[in-house]
Amino acid sequence: MHSPSVSIVGAGLCGSLLSIMFAKRGIRSCVYDRQQDPRYSQVSAGRSINLAMSARGMRALRHAGLLEQVEPLLLAMRGRLIHKENGATELQPYGQRPHEQIFSVSRAALNRILVAAACERFGVTMRFGQEVTSYDPHKGQCTVKNVDDSSTYTITNGPMIGADGAGSCLRRAFAADSYISPVESLLPHSYKELSIPAGPGGRFQLATGALHVWPRGGFMLIALPNPGGDFTLTLFLPNDGHSSFAALDSAAAVSEFFKRHFRDVMPLIPDLTETFAENPVGILGTVRCRHWHIGGDLLLIGDAAHAVVPFHGQGMNLAFEDCVVLDEILARGGQNWSTTFEIFENRQLANANAIADMALENYVEMRDTVRDPGFLLRKALAFELERRLPGQFIPRYSMVMFHDEIPYAEAQQRGALQQALLEDLTKNARSLDDIDLAAAERRVAQLLSANL
């Protein structure tokens, strides 16, 4: 049977949600986090990234009984609003049904709600200002430093759950050739946050209801709305080269770069050059592991196990899905922690690897492919086939974002089959009128029935 007490390292989105699910199952947990309590502290400038909530994240909050609390934070985005270099804009819908939209949400505000619910409603013990500095796999023991006075102590309570993010101390306790075999792969691109403040009376200065994208080939700028009328901007740019963070080494260079590439948004960013200089550059990377657990002693979960780049908006959604999957395994009862962790890994590892691949592919799509007329034709054909073959043909983006019942690995497999067919059907076409849609429908039905 499961031990009644668990130690969770990390009180971020994943760790706090997991502690709530444990509490609802009668499993006590103590959560350790090096940051101060988010209910009473501010997030550092440049690090308050907005997130995109989609079906898997919504399902997890509903599963935990917290969706109603979170809903006031959510701002609907029904598609990408593409800002072209000539100043024109174009809305590219995410889906074609009313519910097929994603939601912008503040990471910090969401974390405050989850921590408050864990502590105040479910009695979870959370110890803030406590930094886990090392993990000994042989002893199953963490060394913790009190940030205020630098004193140290060890913890060995129950299994250790590593929910301490992409830079996980617990994961980094293992070598690349260990049983866990972690690999961290950094992109040669990074990001920097900026913001567009609300206008007079809290007015949004960009159109609402969309995720704004300025695709520029090898780089891009995006903007997500916030409830206060402001937008969080994120610039994704190569680290080196002509158009890169290395090249933006002066206020004059920053100003000239934005005038050349983002002329329409530049007047909306006050103190652009000062903010650009002050805010940090964040790294972008993917984490993969051969295994996520050591018997029943340790489990890595969320970004600690499988960090992904943010270009499919699935890091949080995957982490929340992890919590649901683990909770569903616990609901069946009877297993020990070792068996529980093994079942969890068997269910989620392939899915995590699949969305990691798809997120990397989506970066190329967002910064470049969205400008290609062929991409728009394939998207239009995909929507038409979805209308003709409901439940059978589902665009890959829709499978990932709106169909939480479809595992990521299945979405990747089906998506590859569909993409090859879409490319073949549109190779000699300029519009849907050039395509024999009845014949296309038959080919899709045959392909999917033969391969799935």
mmCIF file of N, CA, C and O in Angstrom, residues 70-132:
data_model
loop_
_atom_site.group_PDB
_atom_site.id
_atom_site.type_symbol
_atom_site.label_atom_id
_atom_site.label_comp_id
_atom_site.label_asym_id
_atom_site.label_seq_id
_atom_site.Cartn_x
_atom_site.Cartn_y
_atom_site.Cartn_z
ATOM 1 N N VAL A 70 -10.373 29.295 -11.445
ATOM 2 C CA VAL A 70 -9.370 29.759 -12.403
ATOM 3 C C VAL A 70 -9.999 30.502 -13.569
ATOM 4 O O VAL A 70 -9.374 31.391 -14.166
ATOM 5 N N GLU A 71 -11.238 30.187 -13.903
ATOM 6 C CA GLU A 71 -11.860 30.744 -15.104
ATOM 7 C C GLU A 71 -11.787 32.272 -15.210
ATOM 8 O O GLU A 71 -11.599 32.800 -16.321
ATOM 9 N N PRO A 72 -11.914 33.043 -14.104
ATOM 10 C CA PRO A 72 -11.808 34.504 -14.243
ATOM 11 C C PRO A 72 -10.452 34.978 -14.760
ATOM 12 O O PRO A 72 -10.341 36.114 -15.241
ATOM 13 N N LEU A 73 -9.422 34.133 -14.691
ATOM 14 C CA LEU A 73 -8.094 34.498 -15.180
ATOM 15 C C LEU A 73 -7.949 34.308 -16.679
ATOM 16 O O LEU A 73 -7.002 34.816 -17.283
ATOM 17 N N LEU A 74 -8.860 33.556 -17.295
ATOM 18 C CA LEU A 74 -8.670 33.091 -18.665
ATOM 19 C C LEU A 74 -9.199 34.087 -19.693
ATOM 20 O O LEU A 74 -10.314 34.578 -19.578
ATOM 21 N N LEU A 75 -8.389 34.348 -20.704
ATOM 22 C CA LEU A 75 -8.800 35.179 -21.831
ATOM 23 C C LEU A 75 -8.746 34.323 -23.097
ATOM 24 O O LEU A 75 -7.697 33.777 -23.446
ATOM 25 N N ALA A 76 -9.885 34.231 -23.768
ATOM 26 C CA ALA A 76 -9.992 33.350 -24.930
ATOM 27 C C ALA A 76 -9.206 33.892 -26.115
ATOM 28 O O ALA A 76 -9.189 35.096 -26.383
ATOM 29 N N MET A 77 -8.566 32.973 -26.833
ATOM 30 C CA MET A 77 -7.869 33.291 -28.079
ATOM 31 C C MET A 77 -8.341 32.285 -29.126
ATOM 32 O O MET A 77 -8.095 31.089 -28.992
ATOM 33 N N ARG A 78 -9.027 32.761 -30.148
ATOM 34 C CA ARG A 78 -9.640 31.841 -31.112
ATOM 35 C C ARG A 78 -8.729 31.529 -32.300
ATOM 36 O O ARG A 78 -9.065 30.702 -33.145
ATOM 37 N N GLY A 79 -7.576 32.224 -32.390
ATOM 38 C CA GLY A 79 -6.658 31.952 -33.482
ATOM 39 C C GLY A 79 -5.413 32.801 -33.380
ATOM 40 O O GLY A 79 -5.228 33.558 -32.422
ATOM 41 N N ARG A 80 -4.552 32.643 -34.382
ATOM 42 C CA ARG A 80 -3.358 33.476 -34.485
ATOM 43 C C ARG A 80 -3.679 34.673 -35.363
ATOM 44 O O ARG A 80 -4.169 34.514 -36.481
ATOM 45 N N LEU A 81 -3.394 35.864 -34.854
ATOM 46 C CA LEU A 81 -3.519 37.057 -35.681
ATOM 47 C C LEU A 81 -2.126 37.369 -36.207
ATOM 48 O O LEU A 81 -1.240 37.806 -35.455
ATOM 49 N N ILE A 82 -1.920 37.103 -37.499
ATOM 50 C CA ILE A 82 -0.609 37.251 -38.116
ATOM 51 C C ILE A 82 -0.390 38.706 -38.529
ATOM 52 O O ILE A 82 -1.208 39.298 -39.249
ATOM 53 N N HIS A 83 0.714 39.287 -38.075
ATOM 54 C CA HIS A 83 1.095 40.648 -38.437
ATOM 55 C C HIS A 83 2.176 40.557 -39.510
ATOM 56 O O HIS A 83 3.309 40.151 -39.239
ATOM 57 N N LYS A 84 1.810 40.933 -40.718
ATOM 58 C CA LYS A 84 2.735 40.827 -41.838
ATOM 59 C C LYS A 84 3.686 42.021 -41.862
ATOM 60 O O LYS A 84 3.439 43.052 -41.243
ATOM 61 N N GLU A 85 4.753 41.873 -42.613
ATOM 62 C CA GLU A 85 5.773 42.921 -42.656
ATOM 63 C C GLU A 85 5.270 44.201 -43.314
ATOM 64 O O GLU A 85 5.796 45.285 -43.049
ATOM 65 N N ASN A 86 4.234 44.090 -44.146
ATOM 66 C CA ASN A 86 3.676 45.287 -44.773
ATOM 67 C C ASN A 86 2.615 45.979 -43.917
ATOM 68 O O ASN A 86 1.985 46.934 -44.351
ATOM 69 N N GLY A 87 2.409 45.466 -42.691
ATOM 70 C CA GLY A 87 1.440 46.075 -41.782
ATOM 71 C C GLY A 87 0.068 45.444 -41.807
ATOM 72 O O GLY A 87 -0.762 45.705 -40.926
ATOM 73 N N ALA A 88 -0.224 44.595 -42.812
ATOM 74 C CA ALA A 88 -1.522 43.913 -42.879
ATOM 75 C C ALA A 88 -1.599 42.818 -41.822
ATOM 76 O O ALA A 88 -0.576 42.313 -41.350
ATOM 77 N N THR A 89 -2.824 42.466 -41.437
ATOM 78 C CA THR A 89 -3.035 41.392 -40.474
ATOM 79 C C THR A 89 -3.972 40.347 -41.059
ATOM 80 O O THR A 89 -4.783 40.640 -41.937
ATOM 81 N N GLU A 90 -3.870 39.139 -40.534
ATOM 82 C CA GLU A 90 -4.700 38.041 -41.011
ATOM 83 C C GLU A 90 -4.965 37.084 -39.848
ATOM 84 O O GLU A 90 -4.022 36.620 -39.197
ATOM 85 N N LEU A 91 -6.228 36.798 -39.579
ATOM 86 C CA LEU A 91 -6.570 35.856 -38.518
ATOM 87 C C LEU A 91 -6.581 34.443 -39.083
ATOM 88 O O LEU A 91 -7.280 34.152 -40.051
ATOM 89 N N GLN A 92 -5.810 33.560 -38.465
ATOM 90 C CA GLN A 92 -5.799 32.145 -38.822
ATOM 91 C C GLN A 92 -6.419 31.376 -37.653
ATOM 92 O O GLN A 92 -5.767 31.157 -36.632
ATOM 93 N N PRO A 93 -7.705 30.972 -37.773
ATOM 94 C CA PRO A 93 -8.396 30.309 -36.652
ATOM 95 C C PRO A 93 -7.701 29.010 -36.245
ATOM 96 O O PRO A 93 -7.170 28.283 -37.090
ATOM 97 N N TYR A 94 -7.743 28.732 -34.949
ATOM 98 C CA TYR A 94 -7.189 27.472 -34.455
ATOM 99 C C TYR A 94 -8.054 26.288 -34.851
ATOM 100 O O TYR A 94 -7.560 25.203 -35.131
ATOM 101 N N GLY A 95 -9.373 26.486 -34.802
ATOM 102 C CA GLY A 95 -10.314 25.419 -35.126
ATOM 103 C C GLY A 95 -11.509 26.007 -35.832
ATOM 104 O O GLY A 95 -11.498 27.168 -36.256
ATOM 105 N N GLN A 96 -12.562 25.209 -35.953
ATOM 106 C CA GLN A 96 -13.748 25.685 -36.670
ATOM 107 C C GLN A 96 -15.031 25.484 -35.878
ATOM 108 O O GLN A 96 -16.128 25.681 -36.405
ATOM 109 N N ARG A 97 -14.906 25.116 -34.616
ATOM 110 C CA ARG A 97 -16.074 24.981 -33.749
ATOM 111 C C ARG A 97 -15.984 26.025 -32.636
ATOM 112 O O ARG A 97 -14.892 26.442 -32.258
ATOM 113 N N PRO A 98 -17.132 26.447 -32.096
ATOM 114 C CA PRO A 98 -17.109 27.536 -31.111
ATOM 115 C C PRO A 98 -16.192 27.282 -29.920
ATOM 116 O O PRO A 98 -15.574 28.222 -29.406
ATOM 117 N N HIS A 99 -16.101 26.031 -29.462
ATOM 118 C CA HIS A 99 -15.298 25.754 -28.275
ATOM 119 C C HIS A 99 -13.810 25.604 -28.598
ATOM 120 O O HIS A 99 -12.983 25.509 -27.683
ATOM 121 N N GLU A 100 -13.438 25.615 -29.855
ATOM 122 C CA GLU A 100 -12.048 25.367 -30.228
ATOM 123 C C GLU A 100 -11.242 26.661 -30.168
ATOM 124 O O GLU A 100 -10.973 27.327 -31.164
ATOM 125 N N GLN A 101 -10.897 26.998 -28.953
ATOM 126 C CA GLN A 101 -10.081 28.164 -28.667
ATOM 127 C C GLN A 101 -9.184 27.837 -27.488
ATOM 128 O O GLN A 101 -9.461 26.905 -26.727
ATOM 129 N N ILE A 102 -8.102 28.567 -27.365
ATOM 130 C CA ILE A 102 -7.222 28.383 -26.223
ATOM 131 C C ILE A 102 -7.296 29.646 -25.372
ATOM 132 O O ILE A 102 -7.910 30.638 -25.761
ATOM 133 N N PHE A 103 -6.674 29.603 -24.199
ATOM 134 C CA PHE A 103 -6.863 30.688 -23.238
ATOM 135 C C PHE A 103 -5.522 31.170 -22.707
ATOM 136 O O PHE A 103 -4.690 30.376 -22.268
ATOM 137 N N SER A 104 -5.335 32.477 -22.741
ATOM 138 C CA SER A 104 -4.166 33.090 -22.128
ATOM 139 C C SER A 104 -4.373 33.157 -20.620
ATOM 140 O O SER A 104 -5.442 33.550 -20.144
ATOM 141 N N VAL A 105 -3.329 32.769 -19.876
ATOM 142 C CA VAL A 105 -3.431 32.816 -18.416
ATOM 143 C C VAL A 105 -2.067 33.200 -17.847
ATOM 144 O O VAL A 105 -1.027 32.790 -18.351
ATOM 145 N N SER A 106 -2.085 34.012 -16.818
ATOM 146 C CA SER A 106 -0.855 34.418 -16.141
ATOM 147 C C SER A 106 -0.340 33.267 -15.284
ATOM 148 O O SER A 106 -1.056 32.744 -14.428
ATOM 149 N N ARG A 107 0.909 32.890 -15.517
ATOM 150 C CA ARG A 107 1.508 31.822 -14.706
ATOM 151 C C ARG A 107 1.477 32.183 -13.223
ATOM 152 O O ARG A 107 1.117 31.351 -12.379
ATOM 153 N N ALA A 108 1.857 33.417 -12.902
ATOM 154 C CA ALA A 108 1.943 33.822 -11.498
ATOM 155 C C ALA A 108 0.570 33.802 -10.828
ATOM 156 O O ALA A 108 0.413 33.318 -9.702
ATOM 157 N N ALA A 109 -0.442 34.337 -11.507
ATOM 158 C CA ALA A 109 -1.783 34.372 -10.921
ATOM 159 C C ALA A 109 -2.342 32.969 -10.740
ATOM 160 O O ALA A 109 -2.983 32.653 -9.724
ATOM 161 N N LEU A 110 -2.100 32.099 -11.709
ATOM 162 C CA LEU A 110 -2.556 30.719 -11.593
ATOM 163 C C LEU A 110 -1.846 30.016 -10.453
ATOM 164 O O LEU A 110 -2.473 29.278 -9.671
ATOM 165 N N ASN A 111 -0.543 30.247 -10.310
ATOM 166 C CA ASN A 111 0.204 29.612 -9.226
ATOM 167 C C ASN A 111 -0.317 30.051 -7.860
ATOM 168 O O ASN A 111 -0.428 29.246 -6.915
ATOM 169 N N ARG A 112 -0.676 31.346 -7.759
ATOM 170 C CA ARG A 112 -1.208 31.830 -6.473
ATOM 171 C C ARG A 112 -2.502 31.111 -6.108
ATOM 172 O O ARG A 112 -2.715 30.736 -4.945
ATOM 173 N N ILE A 113 -3.370 30.896 -7.087
ATOM 174 C CA ILE A 113 -4.631 30.201 -6.819
ATOM 175 C C ILE A 113 -4.374 28.769 -6.382
ATOM 176 O O ILE A 113 -4.990 28.271 -5.416
ATOM 177 N N LEU A 114 -3.459 28.081 -7.048
ATOM 178 C CA LEU A 114 -3.193 26.681 -6.706
ATOM 179 C C LEU A 114 -2.554 26.558 -5.325
ATOM 180 O O LEU A 114 -2.919 25.671 -4.543
ATOM 181 N N VAL A 115 -1.599 27.428 -5.025
ATOM 182 C CA VAL A 115 -0.962 27.384 -3.707
ATOM 183 C C VAL A 115 -1.970 27.703 -2.606
ATOM 184 O O VAL A 115 -2.013 27.033 -1.562
ATOM 185 N N ALA A 116 -2.803 28.716 -2.835
ATOM 186 C CA ALA A 116 -3.819 29.070 -1.842
ATOM 187 C C ALA A 116 -4.779 27.914 -1.612
ATOM 188 O O ALA A 116 -5.129 27.585 -0.464
ATOM 189 N N ALA A 117 -5.214 27.265 -2.682
ATOM 190 C CA ALA A 117 -6.128 26.127 -2.542
ATOM 191 C C ALA A 117 -5.464 24.992 -1.792
ATOM 192 O O ALA A 117 -6.074 24.377 -0.899
ATOM 193 N N ALA A 118 -4.206 24.698 -2.128
ATOM 194 C CA ALA A 118 -3.501 23.601 -1.462
ATOM 195 C C ALA A 118 -3.379 23.853 0.032
ATOM 196 O O ALA A 118 -3.683 22.976 0.851
ATOM 197 N N CYS A 119 -2.959 25.061 0.402
ATOM 198 C CA CYS A 119 -2.705 25.363 1.815
ATOM 199 C C CYS A 119 -3.987 25.606 2.607
ATOM 200 O O CYS A 119 -4.146 25.096 3.728
ATOM 201 N N GLU A 120 -4.897 26.388 2.023
ATOM 202 C CA GLU A 120 -6.039 26.874 2.787
ATOM 203 C C GLU A 120 -7.251 25.954 2.716
ATOM 204 O O GLU A 120 -8.032 25.888 3.670
ATOM 205 N N ARG A 121 -7.432 25.250 1.615
ATOM 206 C CA ARG A 121 -8.582 24.344 1.489
ATOM 207 C C ARG A 121 -8.245 22.901 1.809
ATOM 208 O O ARG A 121 -9.071 22.167 2.349
ATOM 209 N N PHE A 122 -7.018 22.502 1.474
ATOM 210 C CA PHE A 122 -6.694 21.077 1.585
ATOM 211 C C PHE A 122 -5.619 20.773 2.627
ATOM 212 O O PHE A 122 -5.235 19.621 2.796
ATOM 213 N N GLY A 123 -5.139 21.793 3.327
ATOM 214 C CA GLY A 123 -4.226 21.570 4.448
ATOM 215 C C GLY A 123 -2.868 21.041 4.068
ATOM 216 O O GLY A 123 -2.194 20.393 4.885
ATOM 217 N N VAL A 124 -2.419 21.307 2.845
ATOM 218 C CA VAL A 124 -1.089 20.862 2.425
ATOM 219 C C VAL A 124 -0.027 21.704 3.125
ATOM 220 O O VAL A 124 -0.169 22.921 3.257
ATOM 221 N N THR A 125 1.028 21.063 3.586
ATOM 222 C CA THR A 125 2.154 21.777 4.186
ATOM 223 C C THR A 125 3.106 22.214 3.090
ATOM 224 O O THR A 125 3.605 21.383 2.322
ATOM 225 N N MET A 126 3.329 23.517 2.992
ATOM 226 C CA MET A 126 4.276 24.046 2.021
ATOM 227 C C MET A 126 5.336 24.855 2.746
ATOM 228 O O MET A 126 5.013 25.733 3.555
ATOM 229 N N ARG A 127 6.585 24.558 2.439
ATOM 230 C CA ARG A 127 7.704 25.244 3.077
ATOM 231 C C ARG A 127 8.453 26.045 2.013
ATOM 232 O O ARG A 127 9.152 25.484 1.169
ATOM 233 N N PHE A 128 8.281 27.353 2.063
ATOM 234 C CA PHE A 128 8.905 28.234 1.086
ATOM 235 C C PHE A 128 10.253 28.736 1.594
ATOM 236 O O PHE A 128 10.552 28.672 2.788
ATOM 237 N N GLY A 129 11.072 29.228 0.684
ATOM 238 C CA GLY A 129 12.422 29.658 1.051
ATOM 239 C C GLY A 129 13.293 28.487 1.442
ATOM 240 O O GLY A 129 14.250 28.651 2.213
ATOM 241 N N GLN A 130 12.974 27.298 0.908
ATOM 242 C CA GLN A 130 13.716 26.076 1.233
ATOM 243 C C GLN A 130 14.243 25.482 -0.078
ATOM 244 O O GLN A 130 13.485 24.916 -0.862
ATOM 245 N N GLU A 131 15.531 25.622 -0.312
ATOM 246 C CA GLU A 131 16.135 25.205 -1.567
ATOM 247 C C GLU A 131 16.747 23.811 -1.457
ATOM 248 O O GLU A 131 17.654 23.586 -0.637
ATOM 249 N N VAL A 132 16.259 22.905 -2.275
ATOM 250 C CA VAL A 132 16.874 21.571 -2.340
ATOM 251 C C VAL A 132 18.160 21.718 -3.136
ATOM 252 O O VAL A 132 18.142 22.066 -4.321
#
